[in-house]
Every structure is written in structure tokens, then in C-alpha cells.
mmCIF file of C-alpha atoms in Angstrom:
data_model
loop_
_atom_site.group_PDB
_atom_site.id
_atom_site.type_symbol
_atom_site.label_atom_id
_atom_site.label_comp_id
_atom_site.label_asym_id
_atom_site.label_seq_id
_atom_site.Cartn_x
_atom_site.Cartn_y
_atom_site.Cartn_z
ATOM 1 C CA UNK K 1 0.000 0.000 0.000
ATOM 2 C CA UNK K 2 2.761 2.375 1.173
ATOM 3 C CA UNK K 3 4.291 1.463 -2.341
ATOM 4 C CA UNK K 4 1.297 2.105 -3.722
ATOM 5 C CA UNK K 5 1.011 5.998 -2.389
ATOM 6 C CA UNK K 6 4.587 6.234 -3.072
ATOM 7 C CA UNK K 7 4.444 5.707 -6.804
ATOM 8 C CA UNK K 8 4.209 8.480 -9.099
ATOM 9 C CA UNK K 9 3.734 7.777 -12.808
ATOM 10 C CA UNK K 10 6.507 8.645 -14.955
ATOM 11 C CA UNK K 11 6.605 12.027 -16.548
ATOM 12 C CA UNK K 12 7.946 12.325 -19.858
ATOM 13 C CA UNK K 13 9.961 15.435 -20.603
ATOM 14 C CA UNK K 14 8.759 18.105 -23.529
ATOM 15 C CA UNK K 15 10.223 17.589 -26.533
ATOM 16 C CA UNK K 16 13.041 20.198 -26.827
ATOM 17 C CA UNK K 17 11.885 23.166 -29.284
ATOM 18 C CA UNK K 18 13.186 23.244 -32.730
ATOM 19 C CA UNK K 19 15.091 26.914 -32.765
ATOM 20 C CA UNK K 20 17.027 26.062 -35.766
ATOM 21 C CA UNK K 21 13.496 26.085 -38.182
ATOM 22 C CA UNK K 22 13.148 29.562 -39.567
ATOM 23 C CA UNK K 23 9.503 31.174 -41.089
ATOM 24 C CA UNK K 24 10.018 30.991 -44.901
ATOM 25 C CA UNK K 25 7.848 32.678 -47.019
ATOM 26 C CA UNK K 26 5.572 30.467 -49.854
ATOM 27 C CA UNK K 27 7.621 30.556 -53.024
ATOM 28 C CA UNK K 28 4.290 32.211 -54.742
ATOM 29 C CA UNK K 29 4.379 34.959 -52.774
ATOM 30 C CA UNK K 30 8.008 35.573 -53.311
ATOM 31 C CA UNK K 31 6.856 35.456 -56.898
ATOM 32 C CA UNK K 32 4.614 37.960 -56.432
ATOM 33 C CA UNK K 33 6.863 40.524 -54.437
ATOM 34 C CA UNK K 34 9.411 40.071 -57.523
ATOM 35 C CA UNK K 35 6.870 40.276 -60.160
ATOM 36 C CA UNK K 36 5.291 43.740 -58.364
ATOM 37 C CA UNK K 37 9.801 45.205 -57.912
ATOM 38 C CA UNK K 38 9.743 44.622 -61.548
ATOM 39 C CA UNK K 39 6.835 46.980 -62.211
ATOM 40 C CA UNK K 40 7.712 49.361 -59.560
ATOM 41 C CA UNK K 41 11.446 50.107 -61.066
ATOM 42 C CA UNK K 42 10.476 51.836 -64.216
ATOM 43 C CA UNK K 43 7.567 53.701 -62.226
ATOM 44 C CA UNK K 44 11.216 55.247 -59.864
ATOM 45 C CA UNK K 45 13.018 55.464 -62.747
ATOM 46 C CA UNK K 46 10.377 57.473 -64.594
ATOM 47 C CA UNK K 47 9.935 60.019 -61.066
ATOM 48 C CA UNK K 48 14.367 60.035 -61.188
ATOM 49 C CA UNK K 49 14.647 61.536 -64.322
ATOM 50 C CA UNK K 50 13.438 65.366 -63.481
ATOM 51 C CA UNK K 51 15.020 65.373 -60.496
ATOM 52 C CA UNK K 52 18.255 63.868 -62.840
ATOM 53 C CA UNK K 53 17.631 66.212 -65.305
ATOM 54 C CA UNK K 54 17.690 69.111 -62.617
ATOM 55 C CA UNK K 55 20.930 68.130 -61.689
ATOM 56 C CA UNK K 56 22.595 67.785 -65.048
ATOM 57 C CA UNK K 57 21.535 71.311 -66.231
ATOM 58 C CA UNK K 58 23.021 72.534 -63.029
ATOM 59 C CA UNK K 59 26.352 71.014 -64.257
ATOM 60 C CA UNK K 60 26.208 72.182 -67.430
ATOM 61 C CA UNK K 61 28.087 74.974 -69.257
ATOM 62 C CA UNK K 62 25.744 77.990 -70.066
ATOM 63 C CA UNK K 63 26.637 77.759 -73.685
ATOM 64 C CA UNK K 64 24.863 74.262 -74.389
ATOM 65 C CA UNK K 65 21.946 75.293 -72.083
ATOM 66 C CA UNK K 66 20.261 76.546 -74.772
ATOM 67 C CA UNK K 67 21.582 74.947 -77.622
ATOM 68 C CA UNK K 68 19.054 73.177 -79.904
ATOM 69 C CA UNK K 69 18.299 70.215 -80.203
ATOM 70 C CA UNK K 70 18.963 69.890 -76.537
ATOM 71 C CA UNK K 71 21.181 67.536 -74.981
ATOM 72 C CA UNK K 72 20.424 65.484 -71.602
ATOM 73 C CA UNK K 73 24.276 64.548 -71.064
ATOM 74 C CA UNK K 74 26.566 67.756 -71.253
ATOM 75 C CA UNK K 75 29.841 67.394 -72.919
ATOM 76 C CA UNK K 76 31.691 68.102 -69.868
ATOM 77 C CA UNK K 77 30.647 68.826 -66.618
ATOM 78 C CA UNK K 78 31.132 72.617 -64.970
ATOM 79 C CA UNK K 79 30.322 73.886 -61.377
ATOM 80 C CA UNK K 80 30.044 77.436 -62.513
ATOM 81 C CA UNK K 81 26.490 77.218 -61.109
ATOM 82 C CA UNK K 82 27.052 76.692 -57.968
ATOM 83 C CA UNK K 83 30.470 78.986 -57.305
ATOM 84 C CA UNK K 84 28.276 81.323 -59.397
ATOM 85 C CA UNK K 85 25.389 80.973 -56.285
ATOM 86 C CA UNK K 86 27.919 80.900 -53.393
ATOM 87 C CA UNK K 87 29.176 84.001 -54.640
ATOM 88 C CA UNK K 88 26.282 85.914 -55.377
ATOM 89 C CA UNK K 89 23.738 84.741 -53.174
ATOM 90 C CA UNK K 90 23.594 84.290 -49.393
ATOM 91 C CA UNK K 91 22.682 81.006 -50.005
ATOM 92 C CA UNK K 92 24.429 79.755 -46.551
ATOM 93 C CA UNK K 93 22.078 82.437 -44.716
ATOM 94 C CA UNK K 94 18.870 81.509 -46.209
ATOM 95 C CA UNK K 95 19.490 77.847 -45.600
ATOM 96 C CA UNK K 96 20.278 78.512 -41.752
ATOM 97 C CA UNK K 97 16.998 80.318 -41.697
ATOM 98 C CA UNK K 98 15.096 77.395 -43.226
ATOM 99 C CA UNK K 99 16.822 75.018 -40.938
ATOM 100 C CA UNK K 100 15.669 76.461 -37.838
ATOM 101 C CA UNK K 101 12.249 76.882 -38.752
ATOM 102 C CA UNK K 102 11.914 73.616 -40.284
ATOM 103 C CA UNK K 103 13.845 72.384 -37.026
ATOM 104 C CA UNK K 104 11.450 74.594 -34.836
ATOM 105 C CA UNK K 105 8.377 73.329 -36.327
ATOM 106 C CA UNK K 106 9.499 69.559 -36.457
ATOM 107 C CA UNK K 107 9.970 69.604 -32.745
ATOM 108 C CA UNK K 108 6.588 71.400 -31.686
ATOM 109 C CA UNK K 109 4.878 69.461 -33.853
ATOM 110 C CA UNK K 110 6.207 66.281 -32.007
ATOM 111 C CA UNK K 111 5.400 67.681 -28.665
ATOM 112 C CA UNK K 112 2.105 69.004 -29.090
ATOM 113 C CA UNK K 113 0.560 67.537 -31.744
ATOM 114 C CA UNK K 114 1.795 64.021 -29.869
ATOM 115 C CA UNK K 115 -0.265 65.768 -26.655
ATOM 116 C CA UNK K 116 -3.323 66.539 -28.442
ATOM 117 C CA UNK K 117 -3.785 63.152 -30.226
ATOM 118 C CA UNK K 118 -2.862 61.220 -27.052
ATOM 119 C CA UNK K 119 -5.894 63.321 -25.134
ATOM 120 C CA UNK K 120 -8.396 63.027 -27.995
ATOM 121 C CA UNK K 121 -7.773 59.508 -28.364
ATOM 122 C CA UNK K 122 -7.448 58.532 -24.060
ATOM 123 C CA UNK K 123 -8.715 60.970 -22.442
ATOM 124 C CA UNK K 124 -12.676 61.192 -21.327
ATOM 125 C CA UNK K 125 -13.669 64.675 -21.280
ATOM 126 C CA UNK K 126 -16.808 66.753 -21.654
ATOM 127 C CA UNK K 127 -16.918 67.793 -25.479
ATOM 128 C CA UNK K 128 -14.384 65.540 -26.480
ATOM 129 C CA UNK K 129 -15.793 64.784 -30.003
ATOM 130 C CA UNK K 130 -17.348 68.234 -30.767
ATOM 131 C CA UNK K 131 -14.332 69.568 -30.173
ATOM 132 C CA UNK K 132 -12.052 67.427 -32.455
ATOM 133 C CA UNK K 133 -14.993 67.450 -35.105
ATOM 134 C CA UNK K 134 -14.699 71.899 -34.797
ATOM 135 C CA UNK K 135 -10.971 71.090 -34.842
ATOM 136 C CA UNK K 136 -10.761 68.644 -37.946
ATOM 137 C CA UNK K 137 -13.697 71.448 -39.639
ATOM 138 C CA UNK K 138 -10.949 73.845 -40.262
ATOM 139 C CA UNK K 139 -8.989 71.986 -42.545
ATOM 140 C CA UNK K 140 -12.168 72.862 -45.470
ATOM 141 C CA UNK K 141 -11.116 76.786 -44.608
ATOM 142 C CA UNK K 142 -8.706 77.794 -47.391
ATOM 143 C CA UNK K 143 -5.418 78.776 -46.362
ATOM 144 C CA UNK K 144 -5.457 82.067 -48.280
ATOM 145 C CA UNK K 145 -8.332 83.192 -46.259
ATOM 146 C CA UNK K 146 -6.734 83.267 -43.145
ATOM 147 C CA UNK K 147 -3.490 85.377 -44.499
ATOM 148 C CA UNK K 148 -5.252 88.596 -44.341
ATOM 149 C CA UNK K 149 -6.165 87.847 -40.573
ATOM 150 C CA UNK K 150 -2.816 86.081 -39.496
ATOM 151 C CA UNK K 151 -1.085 89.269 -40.946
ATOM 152 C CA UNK K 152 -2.934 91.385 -38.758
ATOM 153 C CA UNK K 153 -2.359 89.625 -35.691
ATOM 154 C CA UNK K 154 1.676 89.262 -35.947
ATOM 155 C CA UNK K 155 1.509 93.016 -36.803
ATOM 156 C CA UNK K 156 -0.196 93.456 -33.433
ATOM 157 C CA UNK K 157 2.284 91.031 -31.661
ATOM 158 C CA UNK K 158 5.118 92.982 -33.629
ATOM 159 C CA UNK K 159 6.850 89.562 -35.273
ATOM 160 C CA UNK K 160 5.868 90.924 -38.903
ATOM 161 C CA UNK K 161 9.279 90.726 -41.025
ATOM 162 C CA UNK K 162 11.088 88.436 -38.798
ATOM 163 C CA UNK K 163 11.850 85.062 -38.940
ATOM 164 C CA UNK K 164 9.496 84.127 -35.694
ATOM 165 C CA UNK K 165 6.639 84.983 -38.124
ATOM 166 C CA UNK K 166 7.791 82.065 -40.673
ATOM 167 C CA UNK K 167 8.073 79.856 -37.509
ATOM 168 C CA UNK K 168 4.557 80.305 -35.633
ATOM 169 C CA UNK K 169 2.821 78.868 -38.166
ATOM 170 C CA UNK K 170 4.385 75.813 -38.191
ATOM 171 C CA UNK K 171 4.051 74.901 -34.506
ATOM 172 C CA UNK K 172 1.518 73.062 -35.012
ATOM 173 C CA UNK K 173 -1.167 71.803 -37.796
ATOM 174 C CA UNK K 174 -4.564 69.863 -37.639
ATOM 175 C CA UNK K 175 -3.105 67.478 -39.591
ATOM 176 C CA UNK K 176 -0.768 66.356 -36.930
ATOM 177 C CA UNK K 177 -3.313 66.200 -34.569
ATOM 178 C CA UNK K 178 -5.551 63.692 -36.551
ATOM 179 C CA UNK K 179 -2.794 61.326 -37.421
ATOM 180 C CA UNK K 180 -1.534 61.115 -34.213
ATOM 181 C CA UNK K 181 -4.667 60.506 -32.581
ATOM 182 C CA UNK K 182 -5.529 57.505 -35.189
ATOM 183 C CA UNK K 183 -2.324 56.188 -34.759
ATOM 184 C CA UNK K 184 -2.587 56.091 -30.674
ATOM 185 C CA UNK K 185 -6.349 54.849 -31.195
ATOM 186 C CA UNK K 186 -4.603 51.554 -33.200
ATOM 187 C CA UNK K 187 -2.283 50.765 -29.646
ATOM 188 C CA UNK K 188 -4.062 48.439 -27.617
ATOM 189 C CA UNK K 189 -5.560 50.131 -24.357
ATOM 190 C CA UNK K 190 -4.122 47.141 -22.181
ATOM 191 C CA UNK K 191 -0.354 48.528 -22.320
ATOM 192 C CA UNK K 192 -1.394 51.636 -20.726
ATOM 193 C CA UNK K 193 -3.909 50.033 -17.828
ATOM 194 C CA UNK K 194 -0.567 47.836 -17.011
ATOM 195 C CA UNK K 195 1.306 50.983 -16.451
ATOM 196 C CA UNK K 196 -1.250 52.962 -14.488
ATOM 197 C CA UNK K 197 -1.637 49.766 -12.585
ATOM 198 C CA UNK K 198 2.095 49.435 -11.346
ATOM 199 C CA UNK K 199 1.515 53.398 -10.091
ATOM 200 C CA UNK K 200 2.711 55.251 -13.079
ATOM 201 C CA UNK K 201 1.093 58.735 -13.810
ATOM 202 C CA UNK K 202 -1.496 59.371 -17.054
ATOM 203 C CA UNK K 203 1.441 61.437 -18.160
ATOM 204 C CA UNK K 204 4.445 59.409 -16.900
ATOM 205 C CA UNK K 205 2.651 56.426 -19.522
ATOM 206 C CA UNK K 206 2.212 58.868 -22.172
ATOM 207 C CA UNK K 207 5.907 59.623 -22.502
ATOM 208 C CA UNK K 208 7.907 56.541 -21.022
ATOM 209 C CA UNK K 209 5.245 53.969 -22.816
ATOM 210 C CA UNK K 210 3.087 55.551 -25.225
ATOM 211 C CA UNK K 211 5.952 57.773 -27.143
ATOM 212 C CA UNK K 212 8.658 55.418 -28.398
ATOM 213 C CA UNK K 213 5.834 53.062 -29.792
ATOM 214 C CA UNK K 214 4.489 56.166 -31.608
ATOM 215 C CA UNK K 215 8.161 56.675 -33.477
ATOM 216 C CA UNK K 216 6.681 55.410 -36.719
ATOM 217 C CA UNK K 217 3.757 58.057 -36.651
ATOM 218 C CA UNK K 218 6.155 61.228 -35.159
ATOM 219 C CA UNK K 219 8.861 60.092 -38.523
ATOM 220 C CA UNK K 220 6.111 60.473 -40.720
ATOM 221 C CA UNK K 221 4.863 63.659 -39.160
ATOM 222 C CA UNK K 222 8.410 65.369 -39.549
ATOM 223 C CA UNK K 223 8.780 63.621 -42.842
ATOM 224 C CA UNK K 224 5.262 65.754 -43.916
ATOM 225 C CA UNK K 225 6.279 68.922 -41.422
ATOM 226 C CA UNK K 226 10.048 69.402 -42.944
ATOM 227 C CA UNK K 227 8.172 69.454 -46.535
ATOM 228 C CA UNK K 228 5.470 71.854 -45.602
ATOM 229 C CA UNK K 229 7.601 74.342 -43.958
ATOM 230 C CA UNK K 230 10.780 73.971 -45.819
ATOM 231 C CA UNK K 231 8.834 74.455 -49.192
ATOM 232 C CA UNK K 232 6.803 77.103 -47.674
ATOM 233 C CA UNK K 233 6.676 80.268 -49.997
ATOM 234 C CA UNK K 234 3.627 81.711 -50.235
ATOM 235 C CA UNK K 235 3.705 83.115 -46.547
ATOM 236 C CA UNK K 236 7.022 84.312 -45.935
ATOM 237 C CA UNK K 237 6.566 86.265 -49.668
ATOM 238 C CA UNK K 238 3.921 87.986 -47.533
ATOM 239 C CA UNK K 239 5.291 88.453 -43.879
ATOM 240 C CA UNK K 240 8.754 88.918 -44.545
ATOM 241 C CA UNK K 241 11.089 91.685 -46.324
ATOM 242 C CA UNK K 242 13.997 91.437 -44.594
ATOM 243 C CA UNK K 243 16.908 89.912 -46.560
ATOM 244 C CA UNK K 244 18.373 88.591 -43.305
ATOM 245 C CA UNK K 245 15.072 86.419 -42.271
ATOM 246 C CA UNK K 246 15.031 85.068 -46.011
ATOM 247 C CA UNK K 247 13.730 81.197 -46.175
ATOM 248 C CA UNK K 248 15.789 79.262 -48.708
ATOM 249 C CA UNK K 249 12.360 79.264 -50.986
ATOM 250 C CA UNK K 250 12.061 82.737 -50.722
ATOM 251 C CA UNK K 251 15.953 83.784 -50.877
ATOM 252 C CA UNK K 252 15.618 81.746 -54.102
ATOM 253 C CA UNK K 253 12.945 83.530 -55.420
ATOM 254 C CA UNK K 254 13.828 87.023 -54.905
ATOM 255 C CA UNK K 255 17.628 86.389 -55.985
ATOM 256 C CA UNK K 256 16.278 84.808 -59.334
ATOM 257 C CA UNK K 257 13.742 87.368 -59.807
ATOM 258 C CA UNK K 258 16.294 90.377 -60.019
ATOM 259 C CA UNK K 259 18.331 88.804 -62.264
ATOM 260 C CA UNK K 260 17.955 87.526 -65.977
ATOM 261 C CA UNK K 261 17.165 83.459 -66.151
ATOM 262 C CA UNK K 262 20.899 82.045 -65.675
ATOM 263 C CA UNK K 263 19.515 78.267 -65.821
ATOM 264 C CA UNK K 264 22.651 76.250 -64.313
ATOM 265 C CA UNK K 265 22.640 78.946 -61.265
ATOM 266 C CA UNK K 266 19.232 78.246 -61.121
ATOM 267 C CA UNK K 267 19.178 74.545 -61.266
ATOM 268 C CA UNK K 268 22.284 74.660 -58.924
ATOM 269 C CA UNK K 269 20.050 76.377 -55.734
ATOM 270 C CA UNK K 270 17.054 73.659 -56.806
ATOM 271 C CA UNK K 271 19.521 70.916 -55.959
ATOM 272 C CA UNK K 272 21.295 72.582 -52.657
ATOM 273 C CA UNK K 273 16.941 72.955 -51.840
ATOM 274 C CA UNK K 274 15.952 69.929 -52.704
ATOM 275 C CA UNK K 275 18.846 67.763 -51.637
ATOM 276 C CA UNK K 276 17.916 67.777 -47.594
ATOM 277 C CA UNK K 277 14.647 66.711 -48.253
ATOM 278 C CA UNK K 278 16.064 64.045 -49.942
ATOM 279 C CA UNK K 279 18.613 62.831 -47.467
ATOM 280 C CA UNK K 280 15.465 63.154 -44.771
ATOM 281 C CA UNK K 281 13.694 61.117 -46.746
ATOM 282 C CA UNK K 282 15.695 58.180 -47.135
ATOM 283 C CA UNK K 283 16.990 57.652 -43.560
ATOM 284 C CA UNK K 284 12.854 57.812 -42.636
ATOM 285 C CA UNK K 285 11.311 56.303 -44.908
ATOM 286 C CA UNK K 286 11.422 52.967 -42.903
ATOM 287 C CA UNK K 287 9.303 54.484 -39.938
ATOM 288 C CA UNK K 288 7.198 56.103 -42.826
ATOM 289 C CA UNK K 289 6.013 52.952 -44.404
ATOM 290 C CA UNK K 290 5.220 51.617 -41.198
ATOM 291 C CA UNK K 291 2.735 54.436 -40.117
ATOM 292 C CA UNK K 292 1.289 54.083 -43.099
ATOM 293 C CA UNK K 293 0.213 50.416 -41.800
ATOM 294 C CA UNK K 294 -0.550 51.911 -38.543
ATOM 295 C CA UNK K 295 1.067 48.775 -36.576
ATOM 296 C CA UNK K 296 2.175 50.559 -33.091
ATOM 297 C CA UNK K 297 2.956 46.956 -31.663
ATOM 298 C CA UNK K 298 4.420 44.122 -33.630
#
């Protein structure tokens, strides 16, 4: 009997896991992914060839600018353009300018419009959906229709003609605000009633929990934020006349308009413009494609 209560029946060990098996995707679907490359190269290669083009002519001796039939490939390559820009232009200056508000707005953007998507997507207050309705309204009021107003107003405040008045704009958008409230709407509500469990604050989860899974969603809102306000023309044309608060957009402008059409000088400040978004671009484009998905938790 004793032997009896004694005995236990034998347990038999788990198999050990197979960790040398890797996921392999269907050779159908790797098919498919080659087959859709395939198309998508030409599509790139067709979208390459103005910016291409832009930088040729820049390269290119005034003499053959013109010349007809015109040639894609100059004979030989010049940088008169650009030594032409550097010296005539305060190219340097105007780029500074556009760095800090692009800089400027990038970083409020990230801090407020994170704020005001986190509380319109957690937060319970009283006239929480009217107000993001009124908010998401304004984008149908045209932009020009609000220059005569905003003019008024930073002529009251007295930052008229100064680079501040390029910046406030940019601080932050209603764009921002939607798309980071959809994104934090896709993060499951679980991760945050773990935190505020274990005694963290509402705001403690926002930015030790909540933030770094929103890093997709803030790269693609300085991705669209550097483009808006480092291509912004229309606006500083309007609010600013001193040559020392010049935007590169505007610099550009002005410097081409008081001079006759020299096209490599021209195509020379397109590239210096156009070659930081570009840089941006590609070292983002990763967290781009994956707010695009919206998946805050893999």
C-alpha cells in the first residue's frame, strides 16, 4: 500500500523546441513581391529623371543650355552654377533660416501635436468629439483666407518681417493632430492600464510607454512637417522683407527674380533645396512605411 502511495507515474519530458526552423515565405508569394519590384522600377526610374535632369543642367556649361536640339548629357561637366550661387547669393544664410524653422516646427509638432492626439484619443472629457470634429472642420477653410487675418495679428504682436513669423505657423497643424490621434487609437488600451496599474502617472505612460511606440507616426509627421515648412513660400513672400530672415524658398525667389534666367545657377540652388529633403527622406522612410500600416505593436 505504502508502495502504492509512493508511486508516481513517470513524466515524460517536452520535446526540446526546434530553434534552428526559420519562417520561410511560400515561393508564390516571393513570386509575387518580384513580379510587383519589376513593375515598380520603371515607375522610380520614370519620377528620377526630373530630379536627374535638374541636376545635369546645373552642371552644365551655359553655352549648351540653350543649344538646340537639346542635350540630356553635357559634354563636360562645370560647377560654374554653384560657385556662381555661393558668390552671389547668401545662399548659406537663407538655408540657416530654413533650418531652424523647419527644425522649430518639427519639434513642436512632435510635442504638441503628440499631446493633443494622445488626449483626444485617451482621455474622457466633456466635449471631447465636438471639439475634435470643430478642430478637424478647419482643414475645409482655405489657407489664403486666413493670411489677411494672421497678418494682422503678428503686426499686433510685432513679429511681422522676422523670422518668428515664418516659424509660428508651423508649430503646429490639424493634420498632426488627426494622425496622431488615429495612430494612438490603433495601440491596444491594455499597455497603458498595465502601467497605471504598477503606479505610473497618465502622463508618466504617455511619454515613457506611449511615445517610443508612436516613433513610426512622429517620422512620418516630420517627414510631412520638414516638406510643408521647408517648401513654404507663399507666406514668408507675404510676412517677410527682410533679406536677413530670407527662407531658402524665398531667398531663391527674390535672388532669381532680379536677375535675368541664368539656368545652371538656377538649377544649382534647386539641388542645394531639394537635396535635404532628400537625405530626410531616405533615412525615414522605414518608420514612414510603417505608419502608413498603422502597426504601433508588432
Amino acid at each position: 500500500m505504502t508502495a502504492l502511495i509512493g508511486h508516481r507515474p513517470p513524466q515524460h519530458s517536452p520535446a526540446p523546441l526546434d530553434t534552428t526552423r526559420t519562417l520561410t515565405v511560400p515561393k508564390h508569394k516571393r513570386r509575387r513581391r518580384s513580379w510587383i519590384h519589376l513593375l515598380l522600377v520603371p515607375v522610380a526610374l520614370v519620377f528620377s529623371v526630373p530630379f536627374l535632369q535638374m541636376f545635369l543642367t546645373s552642371l552644365t556649361p551655359e553655352s549648351e543650355i540653350n543649344k538646340f536640339p537639346p542635350s540630356f548629357i553635357p559634354s563636360h561637366l562645370t560647377f560654374a552654377g554653384y560657385a556662381k550661387l555661393f558668390e552671389q547669393s547668401d545662399i548659406l544664410l537663407w538655408l540657416g533660416n530654413s533650418v531652424i524653422v523647419s527644425a522649430v516646427g518639427i519639434a513642436s509638432h512632435i510635442v504638441l501635436c503628440s499631446l493633443a492626439g494622445y488626449g483626444f484619443a485617451r482621455l474622457t472629457f466633456a466635449g471631447r468629439n465636438v471639439s475634435f470634429l470643430l478642430i478637424i472642420a478647419t482643414i475645409m477653410i482655405p489657407t489664403q483666407l486666413l493670411m489677411v487675418p494672421t497678418y494682422v495679428m503678428f503686426a499686433r504682436v510685432g513679429i511681422i518681417d522676422t523670422l518668428m513669423s515664418a516659424i509660428v505657423p508651423w508649430l503646429a497643424s490639424v493634420f498632426g493632430i488627426f494622425l496622431m490621434r488615429q495612430f494612438f487609437m490603433s495601440l491596444p488600451v491594455e499597455l497603458e492600464e498595465a502601467a497605471l496599474l504598477d503606479g505610473c502617472s497618465r502622463i508618466g505612460t504617455f511619454w515613457r510607454i506611449i511615445f517610443p511606440l508612436a516613433r513610426p507616426a512622429l517620422a512620418t509627421l516630420a517627414i510631412f512637417t520638414l516638406l510643408g515648412s521647408w517648401n513654404d513660400l507663399v507666406w514668408p513672400l507675404i510676412a517677410i522683407n527682410d533679406p536677413s530672415a530670407f527662407t531658402v524658398q524665398l531667398g531663391i525667389t527674390n535672388f532669381q527674380g532680379a536677375r535675368r534666367t541664368d539656368w545652371s545657377l538656377l538649377m544649382a540652388s534647386n539641388v542645394i533645396a531639394t537635396l535635404p529633403l532628400i537625405v530626410f527622406f531616405v533615412f525615414a522612410q522605414r518608420q514612414f512605411i510603417a505608419t502608413m500600416s498603422f502597426s504601433g505593436v508588432k
